[in-house]
Coordinates of C-alpha atoms and ligand atoms in Angstrom, one line a residue:
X1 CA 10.7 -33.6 -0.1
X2 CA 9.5 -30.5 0.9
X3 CA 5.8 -30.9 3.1
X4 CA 2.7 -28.8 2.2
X5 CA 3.3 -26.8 5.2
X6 CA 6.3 -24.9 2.9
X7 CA 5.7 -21.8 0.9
X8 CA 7.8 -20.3 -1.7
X9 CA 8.3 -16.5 -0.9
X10 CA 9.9 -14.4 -3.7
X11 CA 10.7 -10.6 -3.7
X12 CA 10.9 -8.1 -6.1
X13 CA 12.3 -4.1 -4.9
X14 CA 14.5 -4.2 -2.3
X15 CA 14.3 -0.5 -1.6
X16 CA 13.4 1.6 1.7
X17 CA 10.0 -0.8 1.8
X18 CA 11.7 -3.9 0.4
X19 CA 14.2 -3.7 3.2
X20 CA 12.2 -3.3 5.8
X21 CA 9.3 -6.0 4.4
X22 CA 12.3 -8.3 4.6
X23 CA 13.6 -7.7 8.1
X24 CA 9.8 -8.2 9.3
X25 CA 9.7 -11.3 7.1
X26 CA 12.7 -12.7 9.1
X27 CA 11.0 -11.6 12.6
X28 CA 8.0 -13.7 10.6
X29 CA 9.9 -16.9 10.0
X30 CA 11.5 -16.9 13.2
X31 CA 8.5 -16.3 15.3
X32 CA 6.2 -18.5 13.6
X33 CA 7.8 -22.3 12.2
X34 CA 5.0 -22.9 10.3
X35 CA 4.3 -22.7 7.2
X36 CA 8.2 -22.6 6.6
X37 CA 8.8 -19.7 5.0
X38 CA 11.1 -20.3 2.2
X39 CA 12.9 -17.1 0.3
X40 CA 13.4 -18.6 -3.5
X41 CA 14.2 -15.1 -5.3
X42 CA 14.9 -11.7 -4.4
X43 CA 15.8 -9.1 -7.2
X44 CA 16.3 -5.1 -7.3
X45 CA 16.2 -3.7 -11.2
X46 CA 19.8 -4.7 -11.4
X47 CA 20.6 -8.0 -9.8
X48 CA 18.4 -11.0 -8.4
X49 CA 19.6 -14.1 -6.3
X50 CA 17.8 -17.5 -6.4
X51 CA 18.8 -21.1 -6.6
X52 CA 17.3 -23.2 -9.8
X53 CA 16.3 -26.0 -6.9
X54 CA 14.7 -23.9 -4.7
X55 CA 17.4 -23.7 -1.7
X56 CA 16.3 -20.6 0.6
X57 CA 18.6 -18.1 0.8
X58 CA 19.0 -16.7 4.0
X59 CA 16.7 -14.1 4.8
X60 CA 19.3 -12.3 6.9
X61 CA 21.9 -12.3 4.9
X62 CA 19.8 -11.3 1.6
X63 CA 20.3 -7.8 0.8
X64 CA 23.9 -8.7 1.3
X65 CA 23.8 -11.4 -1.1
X66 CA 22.2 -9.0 -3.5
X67 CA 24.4 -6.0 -3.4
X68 CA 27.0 -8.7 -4.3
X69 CA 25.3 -11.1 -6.8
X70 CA 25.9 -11.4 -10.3
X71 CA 23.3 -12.7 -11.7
X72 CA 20.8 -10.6 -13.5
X73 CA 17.1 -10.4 -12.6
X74 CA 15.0 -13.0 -14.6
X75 CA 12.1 -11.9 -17.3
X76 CA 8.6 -11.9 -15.4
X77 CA 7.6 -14.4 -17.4
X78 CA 10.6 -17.0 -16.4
X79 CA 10.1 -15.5 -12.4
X80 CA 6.2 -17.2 -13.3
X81 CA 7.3 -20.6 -14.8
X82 CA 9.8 -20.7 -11.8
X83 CA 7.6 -20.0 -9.3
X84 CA 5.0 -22.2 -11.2
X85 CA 7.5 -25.2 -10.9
X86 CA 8.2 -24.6 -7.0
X87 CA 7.8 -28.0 -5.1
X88 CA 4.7 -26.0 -3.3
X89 CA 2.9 -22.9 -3.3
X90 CA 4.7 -19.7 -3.7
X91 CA 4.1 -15.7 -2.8
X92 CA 5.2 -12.9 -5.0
X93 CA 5.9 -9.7 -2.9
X94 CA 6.1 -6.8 -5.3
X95 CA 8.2 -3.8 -3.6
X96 CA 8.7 -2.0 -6.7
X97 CA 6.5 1.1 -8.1
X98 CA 7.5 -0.8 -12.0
X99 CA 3.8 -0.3 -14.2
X100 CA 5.4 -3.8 -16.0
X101 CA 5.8 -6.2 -12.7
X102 CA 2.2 -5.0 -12.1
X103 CA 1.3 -5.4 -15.7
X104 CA 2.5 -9.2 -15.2
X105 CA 0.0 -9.8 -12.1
X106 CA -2.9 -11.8 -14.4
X107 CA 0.0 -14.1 -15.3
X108 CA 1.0 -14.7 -12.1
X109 CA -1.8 -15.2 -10.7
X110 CA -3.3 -17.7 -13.3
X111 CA 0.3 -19.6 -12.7
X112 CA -1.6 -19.9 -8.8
X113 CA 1.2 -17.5 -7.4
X114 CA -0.4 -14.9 -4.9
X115 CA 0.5 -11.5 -4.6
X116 CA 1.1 -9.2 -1.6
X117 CA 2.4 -5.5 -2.5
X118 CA 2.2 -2.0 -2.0
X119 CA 2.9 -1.1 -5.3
X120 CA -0.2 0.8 -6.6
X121 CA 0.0 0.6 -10.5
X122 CA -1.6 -2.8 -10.8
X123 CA -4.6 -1.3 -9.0
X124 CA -5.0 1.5 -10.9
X125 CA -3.9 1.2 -14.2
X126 CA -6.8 0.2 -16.4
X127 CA -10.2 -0.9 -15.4
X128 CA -9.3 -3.8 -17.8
X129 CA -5.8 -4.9 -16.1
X130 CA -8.0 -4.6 -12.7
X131 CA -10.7 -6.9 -14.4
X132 CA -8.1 -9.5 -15.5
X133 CA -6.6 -9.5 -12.0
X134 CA -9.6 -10.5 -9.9
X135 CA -10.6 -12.8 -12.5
X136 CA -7.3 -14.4 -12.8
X137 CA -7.2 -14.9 -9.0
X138 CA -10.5 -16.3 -8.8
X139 CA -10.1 -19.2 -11.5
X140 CA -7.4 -19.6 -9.9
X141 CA -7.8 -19.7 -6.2
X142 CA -4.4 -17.6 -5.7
X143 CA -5.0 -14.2 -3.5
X144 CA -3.8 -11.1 -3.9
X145 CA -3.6 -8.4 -0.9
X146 CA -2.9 -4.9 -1.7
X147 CA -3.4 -3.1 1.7
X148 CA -0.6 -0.7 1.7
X149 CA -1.1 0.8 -1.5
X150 CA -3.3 3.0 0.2
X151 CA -2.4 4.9 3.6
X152 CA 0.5 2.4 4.1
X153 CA -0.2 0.0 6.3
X154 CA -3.5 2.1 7.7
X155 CA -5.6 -1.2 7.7
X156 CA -8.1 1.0 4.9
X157 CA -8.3 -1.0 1.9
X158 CA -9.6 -3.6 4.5
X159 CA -12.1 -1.9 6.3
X160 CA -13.5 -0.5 2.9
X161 CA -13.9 -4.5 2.3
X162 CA -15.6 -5.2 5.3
X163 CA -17.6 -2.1 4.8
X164 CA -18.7 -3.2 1.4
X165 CA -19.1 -6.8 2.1
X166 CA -21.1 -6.9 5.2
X167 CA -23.9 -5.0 2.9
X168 CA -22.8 -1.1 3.9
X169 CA -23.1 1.5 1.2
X170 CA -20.4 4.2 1.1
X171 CA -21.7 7.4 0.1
X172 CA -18.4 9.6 0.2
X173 CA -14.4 9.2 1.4
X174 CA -12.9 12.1 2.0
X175 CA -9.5 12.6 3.3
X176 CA -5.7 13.0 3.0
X177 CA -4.3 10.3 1.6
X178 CA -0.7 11.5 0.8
X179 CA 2.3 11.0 3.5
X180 CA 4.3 13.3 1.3
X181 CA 2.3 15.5 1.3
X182 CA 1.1 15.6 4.6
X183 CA 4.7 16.1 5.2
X184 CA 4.8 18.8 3.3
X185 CA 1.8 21.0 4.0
X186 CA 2.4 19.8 8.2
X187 CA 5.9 21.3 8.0
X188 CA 5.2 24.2 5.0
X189 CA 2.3 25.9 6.3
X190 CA 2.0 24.5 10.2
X191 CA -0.5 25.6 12.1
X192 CA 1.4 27.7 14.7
X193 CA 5.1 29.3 13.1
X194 CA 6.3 29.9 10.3
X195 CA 7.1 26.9 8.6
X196 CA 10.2 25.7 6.3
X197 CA 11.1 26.4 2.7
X198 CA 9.2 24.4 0.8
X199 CA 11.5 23.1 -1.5
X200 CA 13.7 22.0 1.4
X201 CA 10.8 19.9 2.8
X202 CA 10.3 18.1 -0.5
X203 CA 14.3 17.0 -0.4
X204 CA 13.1 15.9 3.6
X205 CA 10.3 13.8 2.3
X206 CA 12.5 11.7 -0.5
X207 CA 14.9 11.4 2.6
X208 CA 12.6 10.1 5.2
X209 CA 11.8 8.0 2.3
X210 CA 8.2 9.0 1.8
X211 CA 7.8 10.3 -1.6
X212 CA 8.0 7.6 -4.6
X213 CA 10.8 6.5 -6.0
X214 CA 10.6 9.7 -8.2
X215 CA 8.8 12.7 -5.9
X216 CA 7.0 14.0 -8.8
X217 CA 4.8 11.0 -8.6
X218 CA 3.8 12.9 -5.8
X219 CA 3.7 16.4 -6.1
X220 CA 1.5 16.0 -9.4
X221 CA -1.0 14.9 -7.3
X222 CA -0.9 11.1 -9.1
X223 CA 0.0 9.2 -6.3
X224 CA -3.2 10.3 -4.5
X225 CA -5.8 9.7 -7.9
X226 CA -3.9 6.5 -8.7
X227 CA -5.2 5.8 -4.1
X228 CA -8.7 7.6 -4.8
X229 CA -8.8 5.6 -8.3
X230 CA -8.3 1.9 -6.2
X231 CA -10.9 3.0 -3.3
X232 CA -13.3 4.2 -5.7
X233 CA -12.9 0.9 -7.9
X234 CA -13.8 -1.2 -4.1
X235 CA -16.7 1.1 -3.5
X236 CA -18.6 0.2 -6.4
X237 CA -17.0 3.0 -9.1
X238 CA -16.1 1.9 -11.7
X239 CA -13.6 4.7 -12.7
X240 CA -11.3 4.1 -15.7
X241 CA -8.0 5.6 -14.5
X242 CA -6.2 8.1 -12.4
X243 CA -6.3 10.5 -15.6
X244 CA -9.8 10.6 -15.7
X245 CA -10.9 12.9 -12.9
X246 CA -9.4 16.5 -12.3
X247 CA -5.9 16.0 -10.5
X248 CA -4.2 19.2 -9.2
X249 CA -0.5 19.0 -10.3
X250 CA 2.0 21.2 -7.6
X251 CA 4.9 21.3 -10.7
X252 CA 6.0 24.6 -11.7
X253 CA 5.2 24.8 -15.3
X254 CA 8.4 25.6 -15.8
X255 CA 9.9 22.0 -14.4
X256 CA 7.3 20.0 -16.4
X257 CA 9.6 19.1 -18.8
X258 CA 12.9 18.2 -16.7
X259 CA 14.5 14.3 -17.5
X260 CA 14.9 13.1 -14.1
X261 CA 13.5 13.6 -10.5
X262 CA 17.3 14.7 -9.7
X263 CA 17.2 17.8 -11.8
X264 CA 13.4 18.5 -10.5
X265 CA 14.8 18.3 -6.9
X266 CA 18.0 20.7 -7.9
X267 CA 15.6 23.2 -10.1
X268 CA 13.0 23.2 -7.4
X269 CA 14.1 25.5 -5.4
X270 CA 13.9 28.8 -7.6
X271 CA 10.0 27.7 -7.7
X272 CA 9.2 28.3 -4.3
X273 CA 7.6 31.7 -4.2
X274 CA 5.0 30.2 -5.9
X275 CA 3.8 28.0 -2.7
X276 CA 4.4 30.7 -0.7
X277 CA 1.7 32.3 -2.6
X278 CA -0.5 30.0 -2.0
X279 CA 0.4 29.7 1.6
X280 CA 0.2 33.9 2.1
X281 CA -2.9 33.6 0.2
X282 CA -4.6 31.0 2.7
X283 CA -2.6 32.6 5.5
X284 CA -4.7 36.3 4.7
X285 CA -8.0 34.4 5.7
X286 CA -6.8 32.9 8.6
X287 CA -6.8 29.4 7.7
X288 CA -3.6 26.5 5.9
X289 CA -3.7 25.3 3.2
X290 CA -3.5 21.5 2.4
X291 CA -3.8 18.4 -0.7
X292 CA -6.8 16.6 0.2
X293 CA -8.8 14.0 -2.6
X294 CA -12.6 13.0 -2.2
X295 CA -15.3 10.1 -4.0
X296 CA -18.6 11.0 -3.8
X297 CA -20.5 8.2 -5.2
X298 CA -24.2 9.9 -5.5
X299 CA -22.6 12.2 -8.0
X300 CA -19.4 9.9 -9.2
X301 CA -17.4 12.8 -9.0
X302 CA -13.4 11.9 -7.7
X303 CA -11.2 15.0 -6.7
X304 CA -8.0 15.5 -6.2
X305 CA -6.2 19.0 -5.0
X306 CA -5.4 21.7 -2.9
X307 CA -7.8 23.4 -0.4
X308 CA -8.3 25.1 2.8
X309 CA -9.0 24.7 6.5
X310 CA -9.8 26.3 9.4
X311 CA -6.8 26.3 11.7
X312 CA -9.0 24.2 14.4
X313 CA -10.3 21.2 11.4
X314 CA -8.8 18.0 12.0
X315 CA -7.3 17.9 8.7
X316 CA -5.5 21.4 9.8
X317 CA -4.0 19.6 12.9
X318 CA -2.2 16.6 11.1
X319 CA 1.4 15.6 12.4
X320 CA 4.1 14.3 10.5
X321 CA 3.4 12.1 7.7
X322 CA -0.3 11.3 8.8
X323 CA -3.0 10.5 6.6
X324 CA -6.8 10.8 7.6
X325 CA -9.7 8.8 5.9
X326 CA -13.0 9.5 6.4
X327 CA -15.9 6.5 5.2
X328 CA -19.4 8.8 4.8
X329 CA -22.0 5.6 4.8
X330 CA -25.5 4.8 5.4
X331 CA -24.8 2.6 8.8
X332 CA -22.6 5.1 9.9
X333 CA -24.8 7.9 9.0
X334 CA -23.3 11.7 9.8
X335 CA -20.5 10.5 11.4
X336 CA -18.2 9.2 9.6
X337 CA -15.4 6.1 10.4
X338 CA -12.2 7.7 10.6
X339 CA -8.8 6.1 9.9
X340 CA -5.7 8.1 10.9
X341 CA -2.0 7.6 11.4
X342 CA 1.4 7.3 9.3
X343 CA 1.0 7.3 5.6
X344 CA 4.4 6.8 5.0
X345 CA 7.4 5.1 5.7
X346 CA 9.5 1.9 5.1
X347 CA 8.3 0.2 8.2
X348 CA 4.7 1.2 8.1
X349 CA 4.6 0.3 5.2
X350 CA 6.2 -2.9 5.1
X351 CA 3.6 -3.9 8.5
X352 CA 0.8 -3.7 5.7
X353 CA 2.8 -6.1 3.1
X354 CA 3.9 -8.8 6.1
X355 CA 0.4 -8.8 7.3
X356 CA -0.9 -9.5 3.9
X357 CA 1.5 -12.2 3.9
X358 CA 0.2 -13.8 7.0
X359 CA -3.7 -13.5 5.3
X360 CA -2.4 -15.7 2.8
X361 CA -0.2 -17.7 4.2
X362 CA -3.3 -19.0 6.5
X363 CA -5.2 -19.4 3.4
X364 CA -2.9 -21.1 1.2
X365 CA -0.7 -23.4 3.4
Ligands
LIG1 N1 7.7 4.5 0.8 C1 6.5 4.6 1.3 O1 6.2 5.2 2.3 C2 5.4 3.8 0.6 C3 5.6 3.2 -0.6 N2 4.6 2.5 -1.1 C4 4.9 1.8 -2.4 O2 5.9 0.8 -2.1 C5 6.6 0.6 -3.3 C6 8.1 0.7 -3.0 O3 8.4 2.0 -2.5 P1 9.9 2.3 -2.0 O4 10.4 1.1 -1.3 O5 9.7 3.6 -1.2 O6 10.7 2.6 -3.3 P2 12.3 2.5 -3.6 O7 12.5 3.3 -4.7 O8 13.0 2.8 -2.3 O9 12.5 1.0 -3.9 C7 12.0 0.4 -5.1 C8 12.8 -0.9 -5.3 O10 12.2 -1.5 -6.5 C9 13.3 -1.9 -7.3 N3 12.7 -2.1 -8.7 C10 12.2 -1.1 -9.5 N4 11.7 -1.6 -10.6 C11 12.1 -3.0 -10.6 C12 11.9 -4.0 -11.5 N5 11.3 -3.9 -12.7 N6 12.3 -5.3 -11.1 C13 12.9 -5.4 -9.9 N7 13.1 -4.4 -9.0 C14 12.7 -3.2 -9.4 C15 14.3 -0.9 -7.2 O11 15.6 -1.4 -7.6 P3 16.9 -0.4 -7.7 O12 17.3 -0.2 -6.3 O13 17.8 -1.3 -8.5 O14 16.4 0.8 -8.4 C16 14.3 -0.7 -5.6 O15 14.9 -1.8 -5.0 C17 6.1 1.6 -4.3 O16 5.2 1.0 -5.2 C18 5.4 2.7 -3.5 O17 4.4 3.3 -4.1 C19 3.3 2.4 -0.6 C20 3.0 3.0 0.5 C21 4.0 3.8 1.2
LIG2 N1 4.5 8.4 -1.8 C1 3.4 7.9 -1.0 C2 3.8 6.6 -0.3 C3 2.7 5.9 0.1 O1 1.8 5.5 -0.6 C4 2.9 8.9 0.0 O2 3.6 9.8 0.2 O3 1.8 8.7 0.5
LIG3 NA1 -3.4 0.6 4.0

């Protein structure tokens, strides 16, 4: 009979986050004995492993246990009842980007199943899904962590928490909160030197596995309304969606309509004079250009789009995949807290999921 000190772990998206998440996980177990950490379920859109008593599967050995299962995932609302009937608590780690796993979180979490993810769709869907999450979670008592659906695992969503919680009043964020695009603009329109094709360093990005699963999610500037959208929502805004403010889209006109991210990436690169516009344009004043979002909360006015820097501005100087986050608030007056580093990446990432993990895990077991 399993004790108390045993928690139920089950995944769902075993992509370039999921992978890494569970090679941390393993590190995890290992490291620490207790709670034994117990992998139930794993799944990708296509197949799923899990034992109808419970039996871990190996968390080494799980991706290759995936690739070669054939059982088909479960229905979200059997993964609930399953996870509802575990012998003790369970975790659900959402790796997906899928609107539907994150539509299923009230359920979940009313079965007492907590939730760690990165996944930013439960977050910033509707102000009513976000409503019925919290309140789920607190009749419930299960907790749901979300830190890497904003600057990966950037600890931001926390220290907006802490800001918020100890009585501080944010006045404005202000930053770039995109690793794809950071990407992008750092490699497009650097600083010193000419820069790539932009195209080209949109095909980089999906390699280096920064973009979403489909890189438009990016370049039409969602992925950064749907972050703005969740740290308004903590601030004290209430907004209604990631629709609902102006959003600066970087998709030709002319690809608007394409089927599939594959056919956007092939098209794209006929499009690219039209960045290089942009670029020349910015270039002709002196300054780069780059995708930055803001939440001013006197005015309750959220942006999201492209503008320009002097070369010497912080934002300007930005390597890699880095996001920077300025907090404006009363305590910290002019000078804002600043949060900078990697936006992007499997392993960043996944650092913000497993340390979730371990919040919960000391609260639950
Ligand atoms: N990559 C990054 O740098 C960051 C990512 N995130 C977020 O992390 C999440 C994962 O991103 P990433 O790993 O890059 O994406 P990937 O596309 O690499 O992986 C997504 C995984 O989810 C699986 N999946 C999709 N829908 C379902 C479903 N309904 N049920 C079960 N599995 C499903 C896919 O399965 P299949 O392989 O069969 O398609 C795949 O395994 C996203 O929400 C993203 O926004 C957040 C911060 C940074
Ligand atoms: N596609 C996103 C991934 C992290 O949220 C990004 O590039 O920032
Ligand atoms: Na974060």
């Amino acid at each position: 009979m399993p004790t108390t000190k045993q928690v139920f772990i089950a995944v769902i998206g075993a992509g370039g986050v999921g992978k890494c998440f569970l090679s941390q996980l393993s590190a995890l177990a290992t490291r620490k004995p207790t709670p034994k950490l117990s992998l139930c379920y794993i799944s990708s859109s296509k197949k799923a492993v899990f034992n109808s008593d419970y039996n871990s599967i190996g968390i080494e050995n799980a991706l290759q246990e995936l690739s070669s299962s054939s059982k088909s995932p479960l229905a979200l609302s059997q993964i609930a009842d399953y996870l509802a009937g575990a012998p003790s608590k369970a975790v659900l780690v959402d790796n997906t980007s899928s609107q539907d796993v994150a539509d299923a979180y009230p359920l979940f979490l009313s079965r007492g199943i907590s939730i760690v993810t990165p996944n930013k769709k439960a977050f910033s869907g509707s102000y009513k899904l976000w409503q019925d999450i919290f309140a789920a979670a607190s009749e419930s008592g299960a907790k749901v962590y979300h830190e890497s659906s904003v600057g990966a695992g950037l600890p931001v969503i926390s220290t907006l928490k802490d800001l918020v919680e100890t009585g501080d009043e944010v006045t404005k964020i202000e930053g770039v909160f995109s690793g794809t695009m950071s990407f992008l603009f750092n490699s497009f329109a650097p600083v010193e030197g000419s820069g790539g094709q932009w195209s080209a360093e949109v095909k980089k990005a999906k390699e280096l596995g920064y973009t979403e699963p489909d890189p438009r999610d990016d370049l039409n500037g969602l992925d950064v309304a749907r972050k703005l959208t969740i740290l308004a929502r903590l601030a004290g805004l209430p907004v209604e969606s990631p629709t609902s403010f102006p959003v600066q889209s970087l998709i030709p006109k002319e690809l608007e309509t394409v089927s599939s991210g594959d056919e956007f990436l092939e098209k794209l690169p006929g499009f690219d004079s039209q960045m290089e516009e942009t670029k020349s344009a910015a270039e002709k004043q002196g300054k780069v250009v780059r995708f930055v979002g803001s939440i001013d909360m006197a005015s309750k006015s959220v942006k999201v789009g492209l503008e320009t820097f002097d070369k010497s501005h912080p934002i300007a100087a930005l390597k890699g995949s880095d996001n920077i986050i300025s907090f404006y608030t009363k305590r910290y007056g002019s000078n804002p807290l600043i949060i900078q580093g990697a936006g992007a990446g499997g392993d960043v990432t996944a650092m913000g999921v497993t340390s979730d993990l371990i919040k919960v895990l000391s609260q639950i077991a």
